[in-house]
Short mmCIF file of C-alpha atoms in Angstrom, two decimals:
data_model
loop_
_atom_site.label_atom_id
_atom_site.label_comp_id
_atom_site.label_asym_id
_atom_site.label_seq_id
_atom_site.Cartn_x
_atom_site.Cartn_y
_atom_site.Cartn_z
CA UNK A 1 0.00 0.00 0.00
CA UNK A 2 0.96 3.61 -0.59
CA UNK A 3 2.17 5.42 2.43
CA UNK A 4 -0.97 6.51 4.64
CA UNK A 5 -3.06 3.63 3.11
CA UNK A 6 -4.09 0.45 5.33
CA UNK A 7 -2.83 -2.50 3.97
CA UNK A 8 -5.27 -4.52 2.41
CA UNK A 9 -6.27 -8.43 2.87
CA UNK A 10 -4.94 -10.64 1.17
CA UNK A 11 -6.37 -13.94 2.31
CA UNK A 12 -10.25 -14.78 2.77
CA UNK A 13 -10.58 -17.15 6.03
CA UNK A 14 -13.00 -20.25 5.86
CA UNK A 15 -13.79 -21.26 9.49
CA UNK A 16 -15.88 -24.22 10.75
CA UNK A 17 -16.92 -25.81 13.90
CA UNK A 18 -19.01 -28.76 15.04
CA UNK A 19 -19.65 -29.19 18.60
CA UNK A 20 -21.76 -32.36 20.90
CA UNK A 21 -22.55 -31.57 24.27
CA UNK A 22 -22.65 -34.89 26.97
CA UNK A 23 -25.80 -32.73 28.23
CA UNK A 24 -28.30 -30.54 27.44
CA UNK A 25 -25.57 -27.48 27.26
CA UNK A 26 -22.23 -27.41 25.98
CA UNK A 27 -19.41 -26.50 28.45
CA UNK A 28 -16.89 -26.17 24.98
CA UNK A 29 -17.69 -22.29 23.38
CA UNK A 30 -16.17 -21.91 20.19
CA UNK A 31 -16.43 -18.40 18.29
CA UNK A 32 -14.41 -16.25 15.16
CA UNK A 33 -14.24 -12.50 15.05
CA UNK A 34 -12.54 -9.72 13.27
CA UNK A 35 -9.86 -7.87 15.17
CA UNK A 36 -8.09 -4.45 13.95
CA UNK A 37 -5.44 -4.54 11.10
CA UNK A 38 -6.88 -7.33 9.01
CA UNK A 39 -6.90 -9.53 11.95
CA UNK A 40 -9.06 -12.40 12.53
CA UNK A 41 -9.67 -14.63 15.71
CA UNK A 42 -10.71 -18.17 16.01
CA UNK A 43 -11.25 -18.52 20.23
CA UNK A 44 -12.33 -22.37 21.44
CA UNK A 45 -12.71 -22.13 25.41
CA UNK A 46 -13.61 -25.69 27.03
CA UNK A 47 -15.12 -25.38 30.57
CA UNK A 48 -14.03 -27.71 32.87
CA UNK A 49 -16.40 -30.93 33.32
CA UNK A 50 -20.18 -30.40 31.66
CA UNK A 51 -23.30 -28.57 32.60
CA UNK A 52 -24.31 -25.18 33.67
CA UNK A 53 -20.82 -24.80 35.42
CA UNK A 54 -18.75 -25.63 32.31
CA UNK A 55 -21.02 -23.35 30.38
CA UNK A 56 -20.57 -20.09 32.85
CA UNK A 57 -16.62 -20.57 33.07
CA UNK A 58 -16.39 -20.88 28.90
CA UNK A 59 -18.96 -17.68 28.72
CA UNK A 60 -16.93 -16.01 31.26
CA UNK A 61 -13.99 -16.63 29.38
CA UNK A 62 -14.93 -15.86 26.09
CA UNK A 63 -16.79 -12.60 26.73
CA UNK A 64 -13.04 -11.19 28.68
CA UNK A 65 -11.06 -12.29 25.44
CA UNK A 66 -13.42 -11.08 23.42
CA UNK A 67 -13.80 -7.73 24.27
CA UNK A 68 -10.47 -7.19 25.02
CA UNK A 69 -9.16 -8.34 21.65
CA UNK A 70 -11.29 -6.40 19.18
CA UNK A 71 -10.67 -3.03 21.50
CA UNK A 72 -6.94 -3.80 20.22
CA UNK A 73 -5.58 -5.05 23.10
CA UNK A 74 -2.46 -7.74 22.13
CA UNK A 75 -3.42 -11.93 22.51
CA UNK A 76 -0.45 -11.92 25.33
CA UNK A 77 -2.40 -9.27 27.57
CA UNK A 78 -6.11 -10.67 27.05
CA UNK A 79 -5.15 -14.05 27.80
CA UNK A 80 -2.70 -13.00 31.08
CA UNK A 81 -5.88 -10.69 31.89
CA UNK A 82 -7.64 -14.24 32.38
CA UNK A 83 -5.41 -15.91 34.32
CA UNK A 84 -5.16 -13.15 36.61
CA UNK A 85 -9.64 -13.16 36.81
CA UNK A 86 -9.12 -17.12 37.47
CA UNK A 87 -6.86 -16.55 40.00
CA UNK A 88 -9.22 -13.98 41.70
CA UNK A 89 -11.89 -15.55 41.69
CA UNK A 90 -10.20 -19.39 42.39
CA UNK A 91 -10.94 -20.82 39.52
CA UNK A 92 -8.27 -22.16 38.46
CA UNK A 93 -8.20 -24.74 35.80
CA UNK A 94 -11.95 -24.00 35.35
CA UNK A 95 -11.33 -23.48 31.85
CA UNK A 96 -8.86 -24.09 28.96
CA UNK A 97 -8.05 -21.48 25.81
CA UNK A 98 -7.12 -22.07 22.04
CA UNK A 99 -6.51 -18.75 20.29
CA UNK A 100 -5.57 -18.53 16.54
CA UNK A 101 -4.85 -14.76 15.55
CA UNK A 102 -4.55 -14.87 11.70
CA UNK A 103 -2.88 -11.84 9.57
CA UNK A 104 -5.13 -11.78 6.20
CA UNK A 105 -2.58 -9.47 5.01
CA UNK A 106 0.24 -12.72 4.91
CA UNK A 107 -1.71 -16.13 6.01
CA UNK A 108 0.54 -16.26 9.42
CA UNK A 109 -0.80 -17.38 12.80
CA UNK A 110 0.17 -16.87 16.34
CA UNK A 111 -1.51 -20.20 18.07
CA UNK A 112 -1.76 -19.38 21.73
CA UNK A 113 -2.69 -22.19 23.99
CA UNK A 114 -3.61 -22.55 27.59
CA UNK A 115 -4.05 -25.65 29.40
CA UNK A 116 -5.91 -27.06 26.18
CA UNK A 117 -5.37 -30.75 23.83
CA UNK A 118 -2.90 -30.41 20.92
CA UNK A 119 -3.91 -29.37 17.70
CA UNK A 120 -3.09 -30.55 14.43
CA UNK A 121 -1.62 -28.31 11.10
CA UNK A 122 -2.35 -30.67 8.29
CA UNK A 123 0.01 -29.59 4.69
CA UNK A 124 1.02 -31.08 1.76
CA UNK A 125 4.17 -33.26 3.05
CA UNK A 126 2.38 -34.57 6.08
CA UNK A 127 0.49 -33.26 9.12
CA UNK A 128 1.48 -31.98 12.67
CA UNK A 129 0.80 -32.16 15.81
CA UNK A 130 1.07 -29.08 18.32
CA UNK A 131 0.82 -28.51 22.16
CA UNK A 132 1.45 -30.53 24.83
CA UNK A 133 -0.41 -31.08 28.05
CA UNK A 134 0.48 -27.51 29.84
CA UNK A 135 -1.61 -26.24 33.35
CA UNK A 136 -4.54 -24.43 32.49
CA UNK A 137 -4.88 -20.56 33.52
CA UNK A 138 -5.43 -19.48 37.22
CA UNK A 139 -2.94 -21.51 39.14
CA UNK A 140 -0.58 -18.45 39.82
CA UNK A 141 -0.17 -15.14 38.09
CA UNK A 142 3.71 -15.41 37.83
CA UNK A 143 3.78 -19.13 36.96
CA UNK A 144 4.25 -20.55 33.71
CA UNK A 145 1.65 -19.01 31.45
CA UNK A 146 0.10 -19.37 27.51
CA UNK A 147 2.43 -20.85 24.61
CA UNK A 148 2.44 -19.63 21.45
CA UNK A 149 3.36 -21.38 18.18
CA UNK A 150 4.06 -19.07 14.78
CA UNK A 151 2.36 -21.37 11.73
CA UNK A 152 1.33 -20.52 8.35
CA UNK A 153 -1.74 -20.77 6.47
CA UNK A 154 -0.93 -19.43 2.98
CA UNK A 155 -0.12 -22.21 1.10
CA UNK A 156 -3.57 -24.49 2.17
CA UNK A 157 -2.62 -25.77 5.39
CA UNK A 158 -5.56 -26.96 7.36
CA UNK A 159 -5.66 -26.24 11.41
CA UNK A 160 -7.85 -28.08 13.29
CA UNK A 161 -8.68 -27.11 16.78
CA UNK A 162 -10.00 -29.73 19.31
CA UNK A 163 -11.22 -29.48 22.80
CA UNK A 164 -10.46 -32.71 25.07
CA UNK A 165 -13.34 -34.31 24.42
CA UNK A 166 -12.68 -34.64 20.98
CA UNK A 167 -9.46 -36.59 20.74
CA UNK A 168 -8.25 -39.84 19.58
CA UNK A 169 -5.93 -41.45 17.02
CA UNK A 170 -8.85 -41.32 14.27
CA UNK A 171 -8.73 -37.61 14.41
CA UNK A 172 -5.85 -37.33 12.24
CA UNK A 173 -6.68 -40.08 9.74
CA UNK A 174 -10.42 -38.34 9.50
CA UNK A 175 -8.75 -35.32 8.73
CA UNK A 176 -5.91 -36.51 6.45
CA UNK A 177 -8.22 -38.37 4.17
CA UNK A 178 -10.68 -35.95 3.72
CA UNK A 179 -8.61 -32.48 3.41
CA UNK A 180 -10.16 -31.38 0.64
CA UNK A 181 -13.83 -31.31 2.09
CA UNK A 182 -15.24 -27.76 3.42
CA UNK A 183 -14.41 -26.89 6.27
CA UNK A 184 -17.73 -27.74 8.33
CA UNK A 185 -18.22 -31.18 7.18
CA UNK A 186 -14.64 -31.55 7.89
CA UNK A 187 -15.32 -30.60 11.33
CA UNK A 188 -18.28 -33.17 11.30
CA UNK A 189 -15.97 -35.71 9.67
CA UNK A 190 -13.31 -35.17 12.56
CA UNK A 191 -16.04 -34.94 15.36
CA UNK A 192 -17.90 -38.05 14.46
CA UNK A 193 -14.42 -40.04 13.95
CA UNK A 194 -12.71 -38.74 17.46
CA UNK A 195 -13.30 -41.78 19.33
CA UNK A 196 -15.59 -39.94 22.43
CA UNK A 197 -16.72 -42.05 24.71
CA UNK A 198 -19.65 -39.18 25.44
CA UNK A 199 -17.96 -38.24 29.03
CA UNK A 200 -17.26 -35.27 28.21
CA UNK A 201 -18.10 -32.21 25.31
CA UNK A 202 -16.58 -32.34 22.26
CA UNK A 203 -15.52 -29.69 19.59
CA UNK A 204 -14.04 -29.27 16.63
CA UNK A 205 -13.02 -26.29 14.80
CA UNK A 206 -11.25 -26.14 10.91
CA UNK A 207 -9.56 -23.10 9.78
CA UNK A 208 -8.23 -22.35 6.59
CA UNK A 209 -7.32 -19.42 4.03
CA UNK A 210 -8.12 -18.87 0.91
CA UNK A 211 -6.75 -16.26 -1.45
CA UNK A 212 -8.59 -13.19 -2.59
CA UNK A 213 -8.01 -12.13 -6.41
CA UNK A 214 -5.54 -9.04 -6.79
CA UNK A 215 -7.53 -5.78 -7.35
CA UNK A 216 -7.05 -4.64 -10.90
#
């Protein structure tokens, strides 16, 4: 862009989820929102257990990140704002945080995750698994906090994001086989393969980019 112009997107973001809730309400919250300077959020907060408790601490959770992140606020001081409200109230481990904050201007991510099951970047050589079992927010506001993984989406990688209900050695073979598929029946695809035994809620969620034409 020329100097005083906002740089422009260059990637259009196709975002799924599929979700199945043990009971009548789903303690897993999965949302997508724009941020400022062509950024775009994919949030999946899974409340710990099920019921009306799980579905309060993944609200809770959601609303804070929320609102801080599309006032402008960076993913590093929402998400430390949380653990610091989990801590305050004693809540901690009451809920777990995947955050995907995707730059439309160049396909890059920033994966932060807190406390929640590995997620998978599928590409053309192979697919990847990310995260490993960390503490969840609210156990101590100097402690070991969110980690954040730098991944790229401009070239047709796939990422799947999966709460823990959703896991299992299927997952990947679901999603390997059937890449190609849009991104919600992908998410189906994945959910229905995952291998639940129903003890829990269970959520999927598929991201990937697409590129926009250049303007003429």
């Amino acid at each position: 862009p020329r100097k005083g112009e906002s740089a422009r997107p260059q990637f259009r973001i196709e975002a799924g989820a599929r979700s199945r809730g043990k009971e009548r309400v789903n303690g897993d919250l999965c949302t997508a929102f724009s941020g400022s300077d062509c950024r775009y959020f994919v949030l999946l907060c899974d409340g710990m257990g099920t019921g009306l408790g799980a579905v309060q601490e993944a609200r809770t959770a959601v609303s804070l990140l929320r609102r801080l992140l599309t006032a402008g606020y960076p993913a590093q001081y929402a998400l430390r704002s949380l653990n610091s409200l989990c801590c305050l109230r004693g809540r901690a481990g009451a809920v777990t945080v995947d955050l995907a904050e995707i730059d439309l201007r160049n396909g890059r991510v920033s994966l932060y995750k807190w406390g929640a099951s590995p997620s998978y970047l599928l590409c053309c050589g192979g697919a990847e698994k990310i995260g490993t079992a960390a503490p969840p927010p609210g156990l101590s506001v100097n402690g070991p906090g969110e980690t954040v993984r730098k991944l790229s989406l401009r070239r047709g990688e796939v990422l799947i994001l999966l709460s823990d209900g959703a896991g299992g050695e299927e997952v990947l073979r679901a999603a390997w086989l059937h890449n190609g598929e849009p991104v919600g029946e992908l998410a189906s695809r994945i959910l229905a393969s995952g291998g639940a035994d129903g003890s829990d809620d269970a959520t999927v969620a598929v991201v990937r980019l697409n590129s926009l034409p250049t303007p003429t």
